Tab-separated table of C-alpha atoms in Angstrom:
chain	number	residue	atom	x	y	z
A	1	MET	CA	0.000	0.000	0.000
A	2	LEU	CA	1.379	3.391	-1.009
A	3	LYS	CA	1.585	6.062	1.647
A	4	ASN	CA	1.601	9.858	1.631
A	5	LEU	CA	2.888	12.557	3.909
A	6	VAL	CA	0.166	14.944	5.120
A	7	VAL	CA	0.281	17.987	7.366
A	8	ASN	CA	-2.112	19.620	9.781
A	9	PRO	CA	-0.898	23.248	9.751
A	10	ASN	CA	-3.048	24.050	12.782
A	11	LYS	CA	-0.838	21.762	14.865
A	12	CYS	CA	2.526	23.015	13.564
A	13	THR	CA	4.320	25.220	16.100
A	14	GLY	CA	7.134	26.227	13.759
A	15	CYS	CA	9.773	24.409	15.824
A	16	ARG	CA	11.537	23.242	12.633
A	17	LEU	CA	12.581	19.903	14.117
A	18	CYS	CA	11.398	18.309	10.869
A	19	GLU	CA	13.967	20.344	8.913
A	20	LEU	CA	16.775	19.391	11.271
A	21	ALA	CA	15.869	15.696	11.321
A	22	CYS	CA	15.679	15.604	7.526
A	23	SER	CA	19.094	17.157	6.956
A	24	TYR	CA	20.651	14.927	9.600
A	25	LYS	CA	19.064	11.762	8.192
A	26	HIS	CA	20.359	12.437	4.682
A	27	PHE	CA	23.622	14.319	5.259
A	28	LYS	CA	24.553	13.787	8.929
A	29	VAL	CA	24.538	17.569	9.418
A	30	VAL	CA	21.982	19.837	11.030
A	31	SER	CA	21.327	22.366	8.282
A	32	PRO	CA	17.916	23.652	7.163
A	33	SER	CA	19.402	24.488	3.745
A	34	LYS	CA	19.964	20.753	3.197
A	35	SER	CA	16.481	19.757	4.318
A	36	ARG	CA	13.853	18.427	1.939
A	37	ILE	CA	11.055	19.902	4.054
A	38	HIS	CA	10.809	23.602	4.907
A	39	VAL	CA	8.641	25.333	7.468
A	40	VAL	CA	7.243	28.661	6.322
A	41	ARG	CA	5.161	31.238	8.145
A	42	MET	CA	1.896	32.130	6.477
A	43	PRO	CA	1.646	35.814	7.436
A	44	HIS	CA	-2.064	36.327	6.791
A	45	GLU	CA	-3.091	33.324	8.865
A	46	ALA	CA	-0.231	33.703	11.390
A	47	ILE	CA	0.501	29.990	11.205
A	48	ASP	CA	3.569	27.953	10.359
A	49	THR	CA	3.271	25.146	7.855
A	50	PRO	CA	5.714	22.627	6.453
A	51	ILE	CA	6.213	22.728	2.696
A	52	TYR	CA	6.990	19.267	1.383
A	53	CYS	CA	6.887	17.204	-1.796
A	54	ILE	CA	3.472	15.666	-2.423
A	55	GLN	CA	5.071	13.161	-4.813
A	56	CYS	CA	3.106	14.404	-7.843
A	57	GLY	CA	5.877	13.468	-10.266
A	58	LEU	CA	5.992	16.615	-12.408
A	59	CYS	CA	9.739	16.756	-11.774
A	60	ILE	CA	10.154	13.226	-13.175
A	61	ASP	CA	8.702	14.256	-16.527
A	62	ALA	CA	10.631	17.537	-16.601
A	63	CYS	CA	14.120	16.250	-15.756
A	64	PRO	CA	16.237	16.403	-18.937
A	65	THR	CA	18.785	13.847	-17.665
A	66	GLU	CA	16.237	11.358	-16.274
A	67	ALA	CA	17.870	11.708	-12.860
A	68	ILE	CA	14.496	11.729	-11.107
A	69	SER	CA	12.376	8.605	-10.865
A	70	ARG	CA	9.831	6.921	-8.625
A	71	SER	CA	10.763	4.130	-6.217
A	72	LYS	CA	8.979	0.881	-7.001
A	73	GLU	CA	9.014	-0.027	-3.294
A	74	THR	CA	7.636	3.162	-1.724
A	75	GLY	CA	6.283	5.139	-4.669
A	76	ALA	CA	8.459	8.048	-3.513
A	77	ILE	CA	10.424	10.371	-5.753
A	78	LYS	CA	14.149	9.634	-5.816
A	79	VAL	CA	17.066	11.517	-7.330
A	80	ASP	CA	20.095	9.824	-8.876
A	81	VAL	CA	22.826	12.299	-7.901
A	82	ASN	CA	25.155	10.753	-10.488
A	83	LYS	CA	22.779	11.802	-13.285
A	84	CYS	CA	21.602	15.124	-11.786
A	85	THR	CA	23.311	18.169	-13.303
A	86	GLY	CA	21.713	20.659	-10.920
A	87	CYS	CA	19.972	22.490	-13.769
A	88	GLY	CA	17.040	23.385	-11.497
A	89	ILE	CA	14.228	22.512	-13.888
A	90	CYS	CA	12.672	20.365	-11.148
A	91	VAL	CA	12.627	23.406	-8.866
A	92	TYR	CA	10.990	25.474	-11.594
A	93	VAL	CA	8.200	22.969	-12.339
A	94	CYS	CA	7.360	22.116	-8.718
A	95	PRO	CA	3.987	23.773	-8.029
A	96	TYR	CA	4.513	23.536	-4.261
A	97	GLY	CA	8.001	24.987	-3.924
A	98	ALA	CA	9.154	21.706	-2.403
A	99	ALA	CA	12.121	20.964	-4.678
A	100	SER	CA	15.395	22.759	-4.098
A	101	ILE	CA	19.059	22.577	-5.045
A	102	ASP	CA	21.680	21.557	-2.492
A	103	PRO	CA	23.837	24.627	-1.795
A	104	ASP	CA	27.015	22.521	-1.614
A	105	ASP	CA	26.889	19.858	-4.327
A	106	HIS	CA	24.292	21.606	-6.526
A	107	LYS	CA	22.099	18.507	-6.885
A	108	ALA	CA	18.314	18.327	-6.596
A	109	LEU	CA	16.828	17.933	-3.114
A	110	ILE	CA	13.411	16.284	-3.284
A	111	CYS	CA	11.719	14.325	-0.509
A	112	ASP	CA	12.218	10.572	-0.835
A	113	LEU	CA	10.047	9.817	2.220
A	114	CYS	CA	13.209	8.444	3.882
A	115	GLY	CA	12.698	5.144	2.119
A	116	GLY	CA	9.237	4.725	3.619
A	117	ASP	CA	9.974	5.810	7.207
A	118	PRO	CA	9.987	9.649	7.238
A	119	GLU	CA	12.155	11.152	9.981
A	120	CYS	CA	10.114	14.364	10.001
A	121	VAL	CA	7.018	12.449	11.111
A	122	LYS	CA	8.932	10.687	13.895
A	123	VAL	CA	10.318	13.901	15.412
A	124	CYS	CA	7.265	16.170	15.164
A	125	PRO	CA	6.298	16.830	18.804
A	126	GLU	CA	2.778	17.990	17.916
A	127	ASN	CA	1.949	15.245	15.386
A	128	ALA	CA	1.416	17.899	12.734
A	129	LEU	CA	3.011	15.561	10.184
A	130	LEU	CA	1.431	12.207	9.436
A	131	TYR	CA	2.394	9.346	7.121
A	132	LEU	CA	-0.848	7.703	6.039
A	133	ASP	CA	-2.025	5.091	3.578
A	134	ALA	CA	-2.778	6.913	0.322
A	135	ASP	CA	-6.552	6.462	0.570
A	136	LYS	CA	-6.615	7.799	4.143
A	137	ALA	CA	-4.358	10.692	3.155
A	138	VAL	CA	-6.797	11.763	0.434
A	139	ALA	CA	-9.713	11.615	2.879
A	140	TYR	CA	-7.718	13.572	5.479
A	141	LYS	CA	-6.896	16.301	2.942
A	142	ARG	CA	-10.516	16.565	1.780
A	143	ILE	CA	-11.777	16.946	5.340
A	144	ALA	CA	-9.138	19.586	6.101
A	145	PHE	CA	-10.006	21.466	2.896
A	146	SER	CA	-13.741	21.434	3.626
A	147	ARG	CA	-13.101	22.793	7.126
A	148	LEU	CA	-10.967	25.564	5.680
A	149	GLN	CA	-13.641	26.471	3.126
A	150	ARG	CA	-16.312	26.524	5.826
A	151	LYS	CA	-14.133	28.794	7.964
A	152	GLU	CA	-13.544	31.194	5.051
A	153	LEU	CA	-17.225	31.278	4.097
A	154	THR	CA	-18.234	31.949	7.693
A	155	ALA	CA	-15.806	34.876	7.799
A	156	LEU	CA	-17.406	36.356	4.662
A	157	MET	CA	-20.978	36.127	5.940
A	158	PRO	CA	-22.494	39.211	7.537
A	159	ASP	CA	-23.040	39.092	11.270
A	160	LYS	CA	-26.703	38.207	11.924
A	161	ARG	CA	-26.963	39.670	15.399
């Protein structure tokens, strides 16, 4: 069963432990610039939310050197650093801003779900990050989206007092 990473931005405190765990897992250094997940502050909502790869695969189709593929075991995106030229096309086509280029070796940084056991999920103290079966992840996202829409619509309605 394929799994997906999902986030509940209402639970994220902005601690950035996910960024640190990611960089340490992959590079044995604590460096947000080497992380494949990035926490950003949404100024209008005053909340922090992790930005991460949703594994859509647009980068696979766009990569001119075929350095990006999908793991048969986990379904996750993976980058062959021996083929990657660091051209940045994957960064350009990513609609979520989740792909980046490593500042040191100039290779693509895209979440590989840690081979099916994401470190970011394990270290999140508020359980804002979840790793769910794909069908549950879709349901979770739909529920979260409907709640957000309801909240926005309620804010637009005139006060009936």
